[in-house]
Coordinates of C-alpha atoms in Angstrom, one line a residue:
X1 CA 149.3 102.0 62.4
X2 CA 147.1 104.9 61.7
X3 CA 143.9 106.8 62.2
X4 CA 141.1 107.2 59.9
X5 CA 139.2 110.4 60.2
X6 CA 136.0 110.3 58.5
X7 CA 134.1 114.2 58.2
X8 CA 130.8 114.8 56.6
X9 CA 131.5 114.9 53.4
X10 CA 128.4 117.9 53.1
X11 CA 130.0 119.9 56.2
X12 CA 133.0 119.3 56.4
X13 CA 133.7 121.2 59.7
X14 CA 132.4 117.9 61.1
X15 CA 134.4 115.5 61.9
X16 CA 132.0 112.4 62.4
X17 CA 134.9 110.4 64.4
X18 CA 138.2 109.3 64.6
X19 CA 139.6 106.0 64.7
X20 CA 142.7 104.2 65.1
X21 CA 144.2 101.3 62.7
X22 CA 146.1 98.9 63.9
X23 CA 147.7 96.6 61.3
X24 CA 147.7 93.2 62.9
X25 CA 144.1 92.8 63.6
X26 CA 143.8 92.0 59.8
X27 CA 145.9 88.8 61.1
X28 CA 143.3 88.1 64.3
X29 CA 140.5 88.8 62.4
X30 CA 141.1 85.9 59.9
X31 CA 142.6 83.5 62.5
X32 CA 139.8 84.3 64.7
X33 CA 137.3 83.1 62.0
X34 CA 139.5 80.3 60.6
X35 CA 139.7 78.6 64.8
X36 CA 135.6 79.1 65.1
X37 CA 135.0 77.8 61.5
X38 CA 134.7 74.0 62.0
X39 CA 132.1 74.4 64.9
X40 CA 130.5 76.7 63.0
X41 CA 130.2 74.8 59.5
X42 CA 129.2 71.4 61.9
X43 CA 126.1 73.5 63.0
X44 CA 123.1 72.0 61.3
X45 CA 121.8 74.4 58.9
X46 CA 118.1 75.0 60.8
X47 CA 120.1 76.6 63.8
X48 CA 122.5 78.7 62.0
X49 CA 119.1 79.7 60.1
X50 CA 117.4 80.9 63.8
X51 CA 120.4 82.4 64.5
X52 CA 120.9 84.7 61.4
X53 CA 117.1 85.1 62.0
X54 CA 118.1 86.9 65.1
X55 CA 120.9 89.0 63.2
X56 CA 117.7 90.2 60.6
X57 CA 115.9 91.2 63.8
X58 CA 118.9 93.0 64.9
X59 CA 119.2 94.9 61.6
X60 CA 116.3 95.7 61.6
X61 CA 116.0 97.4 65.5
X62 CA 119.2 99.6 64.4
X63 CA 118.0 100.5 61.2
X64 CA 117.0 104.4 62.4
X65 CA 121.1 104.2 63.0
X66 CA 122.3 102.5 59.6
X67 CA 120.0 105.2 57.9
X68 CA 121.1 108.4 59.3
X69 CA 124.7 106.9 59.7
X70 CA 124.7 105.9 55.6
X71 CA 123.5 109.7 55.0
X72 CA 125.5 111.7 57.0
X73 CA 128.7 109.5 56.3
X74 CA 128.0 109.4 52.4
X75 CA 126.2 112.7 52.4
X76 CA 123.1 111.0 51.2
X77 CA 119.4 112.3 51.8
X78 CA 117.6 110.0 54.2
X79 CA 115.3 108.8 51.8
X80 CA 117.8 107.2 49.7
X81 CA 119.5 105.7 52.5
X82 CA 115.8 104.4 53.5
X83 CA 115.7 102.7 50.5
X84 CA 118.9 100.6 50.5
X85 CA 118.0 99.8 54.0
X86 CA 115.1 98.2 53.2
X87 CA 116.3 96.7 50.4
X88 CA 119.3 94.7 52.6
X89 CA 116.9 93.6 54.7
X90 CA 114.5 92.7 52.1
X91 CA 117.5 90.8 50.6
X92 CA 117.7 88.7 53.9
X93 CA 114.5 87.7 53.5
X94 CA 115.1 86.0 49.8
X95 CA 118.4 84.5 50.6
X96 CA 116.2 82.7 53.7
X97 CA 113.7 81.6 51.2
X98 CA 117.0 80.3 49.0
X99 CA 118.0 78.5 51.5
X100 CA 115.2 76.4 52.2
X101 CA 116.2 74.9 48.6
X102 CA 119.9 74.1 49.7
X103 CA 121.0 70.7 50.4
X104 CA 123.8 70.9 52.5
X105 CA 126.8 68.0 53.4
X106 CA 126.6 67.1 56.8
X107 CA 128.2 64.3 56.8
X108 CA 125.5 61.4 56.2
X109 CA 125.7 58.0 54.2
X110 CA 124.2 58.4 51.3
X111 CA 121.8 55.5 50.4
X112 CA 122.7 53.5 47.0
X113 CA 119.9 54.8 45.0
X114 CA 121.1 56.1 41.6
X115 CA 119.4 60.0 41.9
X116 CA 121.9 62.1 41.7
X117 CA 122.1 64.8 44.3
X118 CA 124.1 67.6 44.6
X119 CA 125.5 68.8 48.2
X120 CA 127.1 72.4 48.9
X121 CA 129.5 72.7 51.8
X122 CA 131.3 75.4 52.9
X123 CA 134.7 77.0 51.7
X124 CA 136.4 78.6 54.9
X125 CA 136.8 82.2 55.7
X126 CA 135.1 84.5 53.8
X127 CA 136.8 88.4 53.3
X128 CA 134.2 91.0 52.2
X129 CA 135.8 94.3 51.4
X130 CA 132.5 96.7 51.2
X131 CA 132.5 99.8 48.8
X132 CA 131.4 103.2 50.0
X133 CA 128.4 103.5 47.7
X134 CA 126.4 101.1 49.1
X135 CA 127.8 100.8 52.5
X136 CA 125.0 98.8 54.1
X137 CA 123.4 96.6 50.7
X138 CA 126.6 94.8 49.0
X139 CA 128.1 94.0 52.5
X140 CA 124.8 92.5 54.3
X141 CA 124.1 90.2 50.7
X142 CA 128.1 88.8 51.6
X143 CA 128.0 88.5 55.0
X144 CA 124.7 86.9 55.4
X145 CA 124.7 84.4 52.7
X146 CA 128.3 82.9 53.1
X147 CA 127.4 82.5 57.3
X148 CA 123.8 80.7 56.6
X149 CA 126.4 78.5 54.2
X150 CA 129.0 77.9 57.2
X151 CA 131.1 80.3 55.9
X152 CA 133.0 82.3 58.5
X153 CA 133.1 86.2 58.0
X154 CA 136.3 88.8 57.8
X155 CA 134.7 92.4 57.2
X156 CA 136.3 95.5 55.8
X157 CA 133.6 98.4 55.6
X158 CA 134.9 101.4 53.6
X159 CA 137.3 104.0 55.4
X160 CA 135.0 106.3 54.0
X161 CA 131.3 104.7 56.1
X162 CA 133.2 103.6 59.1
X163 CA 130.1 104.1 61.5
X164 CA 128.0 102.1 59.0
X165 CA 130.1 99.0 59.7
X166 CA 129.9 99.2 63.3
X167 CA 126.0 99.9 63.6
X168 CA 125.9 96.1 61.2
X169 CA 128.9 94.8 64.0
X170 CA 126.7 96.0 66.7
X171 CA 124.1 93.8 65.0
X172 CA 125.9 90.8 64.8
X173 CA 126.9 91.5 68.5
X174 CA 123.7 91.8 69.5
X175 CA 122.3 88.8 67.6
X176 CA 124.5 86.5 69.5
X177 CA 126.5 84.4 67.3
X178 CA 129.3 82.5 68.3
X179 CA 132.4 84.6 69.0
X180 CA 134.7 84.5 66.0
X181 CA 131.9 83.7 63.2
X182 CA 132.4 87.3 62.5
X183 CA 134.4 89.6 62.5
X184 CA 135.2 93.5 62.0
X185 CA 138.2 95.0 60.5
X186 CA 139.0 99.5 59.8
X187 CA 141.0 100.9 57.8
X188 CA 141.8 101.5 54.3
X189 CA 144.1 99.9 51.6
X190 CA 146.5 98.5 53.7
X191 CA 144.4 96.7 55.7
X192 CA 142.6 95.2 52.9
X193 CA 145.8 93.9 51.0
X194 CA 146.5 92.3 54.6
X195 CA 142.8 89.9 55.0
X196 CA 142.8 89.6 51.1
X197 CA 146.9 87.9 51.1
X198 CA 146.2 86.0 54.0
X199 CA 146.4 82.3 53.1
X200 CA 143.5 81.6 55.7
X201 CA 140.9 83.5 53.3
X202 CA 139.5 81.1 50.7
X203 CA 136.6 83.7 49.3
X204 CA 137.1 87.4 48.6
X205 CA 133.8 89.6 47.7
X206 CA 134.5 92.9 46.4
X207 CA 133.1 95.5 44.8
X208 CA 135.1 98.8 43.9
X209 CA 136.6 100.3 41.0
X210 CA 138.5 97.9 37.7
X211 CA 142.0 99.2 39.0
X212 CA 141.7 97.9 43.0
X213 CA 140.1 95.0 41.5
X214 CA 143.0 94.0 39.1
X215 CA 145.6 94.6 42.1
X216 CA 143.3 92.3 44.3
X217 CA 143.9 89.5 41.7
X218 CA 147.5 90.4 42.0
X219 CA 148.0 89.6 45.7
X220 CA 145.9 86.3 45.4
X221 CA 148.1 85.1 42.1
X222 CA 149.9 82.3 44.0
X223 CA 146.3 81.5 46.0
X224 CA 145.3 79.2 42.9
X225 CA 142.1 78.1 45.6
X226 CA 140.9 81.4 46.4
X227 CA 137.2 82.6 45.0
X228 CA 137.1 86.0 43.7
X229 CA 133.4 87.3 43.5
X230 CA 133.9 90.6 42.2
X231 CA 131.6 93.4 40.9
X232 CA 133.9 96.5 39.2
X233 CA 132.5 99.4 37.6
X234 CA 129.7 100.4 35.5
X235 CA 128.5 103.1 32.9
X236 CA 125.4 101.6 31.9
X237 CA 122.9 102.4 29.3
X238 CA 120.1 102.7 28.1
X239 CA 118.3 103.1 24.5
X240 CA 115.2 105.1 23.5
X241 CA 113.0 103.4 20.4
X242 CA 110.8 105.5 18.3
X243 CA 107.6 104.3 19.6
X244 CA 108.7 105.2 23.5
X245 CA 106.6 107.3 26.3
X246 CA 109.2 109.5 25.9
X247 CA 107.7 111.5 29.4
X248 CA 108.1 107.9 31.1
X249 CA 111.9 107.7 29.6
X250 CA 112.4 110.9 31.1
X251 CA 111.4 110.7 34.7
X252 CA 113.2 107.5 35.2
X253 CA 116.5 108.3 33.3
X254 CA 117.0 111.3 35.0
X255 CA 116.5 109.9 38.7
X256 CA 118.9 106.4 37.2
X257 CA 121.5 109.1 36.1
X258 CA 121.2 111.4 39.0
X259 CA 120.1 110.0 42.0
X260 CA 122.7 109.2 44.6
X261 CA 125.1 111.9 42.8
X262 CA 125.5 109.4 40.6
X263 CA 127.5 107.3 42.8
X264 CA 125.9 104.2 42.0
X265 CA 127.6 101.4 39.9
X266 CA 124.2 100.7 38.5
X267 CA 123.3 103.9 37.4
X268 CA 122.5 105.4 34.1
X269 CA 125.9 106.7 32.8
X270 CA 124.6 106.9 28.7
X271 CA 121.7 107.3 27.0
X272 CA 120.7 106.9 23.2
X273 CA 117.7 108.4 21.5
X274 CA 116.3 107.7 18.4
X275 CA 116.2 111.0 16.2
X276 CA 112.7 111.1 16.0
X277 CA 112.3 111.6 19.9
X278 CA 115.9 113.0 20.4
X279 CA 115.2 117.0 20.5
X280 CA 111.9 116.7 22.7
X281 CA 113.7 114.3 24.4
X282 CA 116.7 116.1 25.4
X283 CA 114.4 119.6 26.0
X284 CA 112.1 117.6 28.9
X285 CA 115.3 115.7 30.0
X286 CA 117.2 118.8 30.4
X287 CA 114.5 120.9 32.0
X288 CA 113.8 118.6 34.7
X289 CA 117.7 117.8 35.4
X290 CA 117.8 121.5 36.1
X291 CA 114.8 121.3 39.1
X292 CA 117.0 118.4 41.0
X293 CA 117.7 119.8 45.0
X294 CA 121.2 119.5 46.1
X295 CA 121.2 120.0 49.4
X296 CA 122.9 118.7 52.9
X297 CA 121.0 114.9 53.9
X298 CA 119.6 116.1 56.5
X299 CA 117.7 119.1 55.1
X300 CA 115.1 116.4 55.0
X301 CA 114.4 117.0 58.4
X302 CA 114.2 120.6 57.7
X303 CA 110.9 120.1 55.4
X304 CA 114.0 120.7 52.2
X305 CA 113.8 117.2 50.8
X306 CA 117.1 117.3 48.6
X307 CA 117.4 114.9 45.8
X308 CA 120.9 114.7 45.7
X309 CA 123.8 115.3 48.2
X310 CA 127.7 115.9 48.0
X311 CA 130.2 113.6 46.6
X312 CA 132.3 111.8 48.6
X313 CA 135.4 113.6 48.8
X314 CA 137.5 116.4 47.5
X315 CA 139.2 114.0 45.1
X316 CA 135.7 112.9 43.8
X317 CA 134.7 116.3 43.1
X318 CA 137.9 117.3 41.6
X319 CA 137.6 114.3 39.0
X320 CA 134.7 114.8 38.3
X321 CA 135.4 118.5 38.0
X322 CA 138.0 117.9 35.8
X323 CA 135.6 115.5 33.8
X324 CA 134.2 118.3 32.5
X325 CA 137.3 119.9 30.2
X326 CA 138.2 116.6 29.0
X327 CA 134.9 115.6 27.6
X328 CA 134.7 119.0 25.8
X329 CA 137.9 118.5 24.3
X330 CA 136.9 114.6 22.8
X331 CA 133.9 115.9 21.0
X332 CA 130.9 116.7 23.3
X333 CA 128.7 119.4 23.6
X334 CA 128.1 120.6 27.2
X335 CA 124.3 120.8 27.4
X336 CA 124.8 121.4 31.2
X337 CA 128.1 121.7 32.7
X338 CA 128.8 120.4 36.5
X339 CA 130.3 122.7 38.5
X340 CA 131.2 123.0 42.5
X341 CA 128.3 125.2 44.2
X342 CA 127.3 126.2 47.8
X343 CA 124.3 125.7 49.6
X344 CA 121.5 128.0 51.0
X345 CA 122.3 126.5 54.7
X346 CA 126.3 127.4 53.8
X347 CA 127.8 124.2 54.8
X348 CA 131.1 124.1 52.9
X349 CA 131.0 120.3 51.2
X350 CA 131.4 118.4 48.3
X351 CA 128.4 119.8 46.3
X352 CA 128.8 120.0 42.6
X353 CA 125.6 120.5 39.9
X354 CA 124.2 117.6 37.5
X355 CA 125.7 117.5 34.2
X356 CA 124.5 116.6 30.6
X357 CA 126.8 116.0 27.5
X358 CA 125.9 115.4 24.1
X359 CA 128.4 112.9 22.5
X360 CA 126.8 112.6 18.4
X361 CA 130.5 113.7 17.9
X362 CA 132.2 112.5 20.9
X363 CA 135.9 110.5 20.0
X364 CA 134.3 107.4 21.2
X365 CA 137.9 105.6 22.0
X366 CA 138.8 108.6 24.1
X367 CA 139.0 108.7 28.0
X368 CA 135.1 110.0 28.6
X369 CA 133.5 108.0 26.8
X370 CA 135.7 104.7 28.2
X371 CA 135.9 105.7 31.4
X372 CA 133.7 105.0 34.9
X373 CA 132.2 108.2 36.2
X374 CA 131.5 108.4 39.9
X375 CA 129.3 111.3 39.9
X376 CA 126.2 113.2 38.3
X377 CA 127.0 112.9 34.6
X378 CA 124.9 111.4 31.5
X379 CA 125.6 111.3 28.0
X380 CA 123.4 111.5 25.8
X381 CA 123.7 110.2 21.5
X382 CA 121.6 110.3 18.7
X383 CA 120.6 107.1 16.8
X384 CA 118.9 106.5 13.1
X385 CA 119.1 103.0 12.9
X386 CA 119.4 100.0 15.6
X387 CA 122.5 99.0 14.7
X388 CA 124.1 102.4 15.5
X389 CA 123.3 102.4 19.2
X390 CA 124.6 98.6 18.9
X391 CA 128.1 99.8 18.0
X392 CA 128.2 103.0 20.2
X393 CA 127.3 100.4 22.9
X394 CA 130.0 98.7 22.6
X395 CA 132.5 101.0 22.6
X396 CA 132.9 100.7 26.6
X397 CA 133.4 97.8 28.1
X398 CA 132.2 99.2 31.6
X399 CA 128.1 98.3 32.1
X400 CA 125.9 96.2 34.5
X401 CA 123.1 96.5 32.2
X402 CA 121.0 97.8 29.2
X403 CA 117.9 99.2 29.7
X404 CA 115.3 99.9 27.2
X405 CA 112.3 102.0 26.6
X406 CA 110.3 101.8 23.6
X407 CA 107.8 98.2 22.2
X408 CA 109.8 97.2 19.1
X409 CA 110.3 93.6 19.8
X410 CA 112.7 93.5 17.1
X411 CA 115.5 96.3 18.1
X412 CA 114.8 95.2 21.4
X413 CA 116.1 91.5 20.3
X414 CA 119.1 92.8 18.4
X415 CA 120.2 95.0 21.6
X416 CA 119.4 91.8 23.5
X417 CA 121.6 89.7 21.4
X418 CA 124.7 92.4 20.1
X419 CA 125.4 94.8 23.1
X420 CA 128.3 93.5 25.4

């Protein structure tokens, strides 16, 4: 048993709260859902429907709380964390609309006609370990679509957005739904080895880096019925034709590379440019990199609307530090080197700078150019022909997707069809 202190990661002086682990709850928790989860799955799918109607409404009356809560826990300014609040509760509203099209097993003879129809039922107890970067998003898309299922619920948040996970508990408390149907778990790794072993678990949602992932599918090796729904790591992409609004490229690259301090799986980790945009390209790209606001979240309150807060932690900002050296030493040029800076309202925090590197001679088997980055870096590589970018692509197996700017329907087929 422990404590996990969470502190703001852009003033750290303040310590947000403290709380106390206790290792067995990870054991109550899933028993708790596995007793409540026939009455539960039995429920006709209409009233579990109202009732997760209720849980939306919920959400949506503490959503002034999950907001500031997400920015002063991640160190995120308050109109990011306005957007990924909206965007779970917009997500609500489409798995509802899904679920008008699901056909659930209740139980009912079927007749003897010879249509085929498919029924879904429900697996058990559902674990959903949430990732610190989107505290409030990936957790409310789990939690909500394996209850309107039947699913039961085991929730880890992060150790890193404690508060976040109680403002969504106090939701679900406030919703009404029956006792057991969900439930809350802190703590850190421990505790999430604990729910994830448990034999009572039949689901696991994850999202978090390749390395927890493969140790998750360690501890459920023997669990041959277990469901892993994982999502781990990205350093996506995206490719710049010749015949591109290069000022449109620009403005979107640099807030998909940046934004969030770049602690987004989904965000823009490299970019290739064809040669014939590539030094305008890089001049506009790094001039407006160089305008972003770091700042503390809540400077948006101030009238000092940051773009970009802290990283998470000290370990965060020292890898990322550290980044720096070792892509230097595989090849890159450092068009704009991160560093760790301070503030004009003198919190001490996590705060480092954006950070550009051109890679036309990066070692492209080397740990840079293969690696995740959690934090405010972009590459940036030259192309002549298609199938250049193709092969650069593909050198990383990290990526959720490939974007791409330009109106050649041909290059924009062979990315299409050749990039992993």
């Amino acid at each position: 048993n422990s404590y996990v202190d969470k502190r703001d990661p852009g003033n750290t002086k303040d310590l947000i709260v403290s709380l106390p682990v206790y290792f067995p709850h990870a054991e109550e928790a899933v028993q708790s859902a596995k007793d409540v989860f026939e009455k539960w799955s039995s429920l006709d799918g209409k009233t579990r429907l109202e009732m997760l109607g209720r849980l939306k409404n919920s959400l949506e009356m503490l959503s002034p709380w999950l907001v500031e809560l997400t920015s002063r826990e991640l160190g995120r300014p308050i109109w990011d964390s306005k957007q990924e609040v909206e965007l779970a509760l917009n997500d609500i509203n489409e798995l509802f609309r899904q679920f008008g099209s699901y056909t659930p097993f209740d139980g009912s003879v079927l007749d003897d006609s010879k249509e085929v129809i498919q029924l879904y039922k429900p697996n058990g107890v559902v674990a959903v370990i949430a990732p610190f970067n989107q505290p409030v998003l990936y957790p409310i898309r789990s939690i909500v679509s394996s209850l309107l299922i039947g699913n039961t619920v085991v929730y880890k948040p992060s150790e890193y957005t404690p508060l976040v996970g109680q403002v969504i508990a106090e939701a679900v408390h406030h919703a009404e739904l029956p006792s057991g149907v969900f439930n809350m778990v802190l703590g850190e790794k421990e505790i999430s080895k604990r729910i994830i072993k448990h034999h009572g678990v039949y689901t696991v949602f994850f999202n978090g880096t390749f390395e927890t992932a493969t140790k998750i599918s360690q501890y459920i090796s023997d669990d041959y019925w277990k469901i892993l729904v994982m999502g781990t790591g990205g350093k996506n992409a995206s490719v710049i034709l010749s015949d591109a609004d290069i000022d449109n490229a620009v403005n979107e690259l640099v807030f998909g590379a940046f934004v969030s301090a770049g602690q987004r799986s989904n965000g823009i980790r490299r970019i290739f440019v064809h040669n014939n945009l590539a030094d305008q390209f890089v001049d506009k790209f790094h001039r407006k990199s160089k305008k972003l606001r770091v700042g503390h979240p809540l400077d948006e309150y101030r009238d000092k609307r940051p773009f970009m807060g802290p990283l998470i932690s000290e370990n965060a900002m020292q890898n990322y530090l550290r980044l720096q050296g070792i892509s230097q030493r595989e090849g890159s040029e450092i068009l704009m080197r991160g560093k760790e800076i301070e503030i004009d309202t003198g919190y001490k925090g996590y705060y480092v700078t954006p950070s550009i590197h051109l890679t036309d001679e990066i070692d492209e088997k080397g740990i840079y150019n293969t690696s995740e980055i959690f934090g405010p870096n972009v590459s940036i590589k030259r192309f002549s022909e298609i199938e250049e970018a193709i092969t650069s692509h593909n050198t990383c197996e990290y990526g959720y997707g490939l974007s791409v700017f330009g109106h050649d329907n041909g290059c924009i087929k062979e990315l299409v069809r050749n990039c992993n």
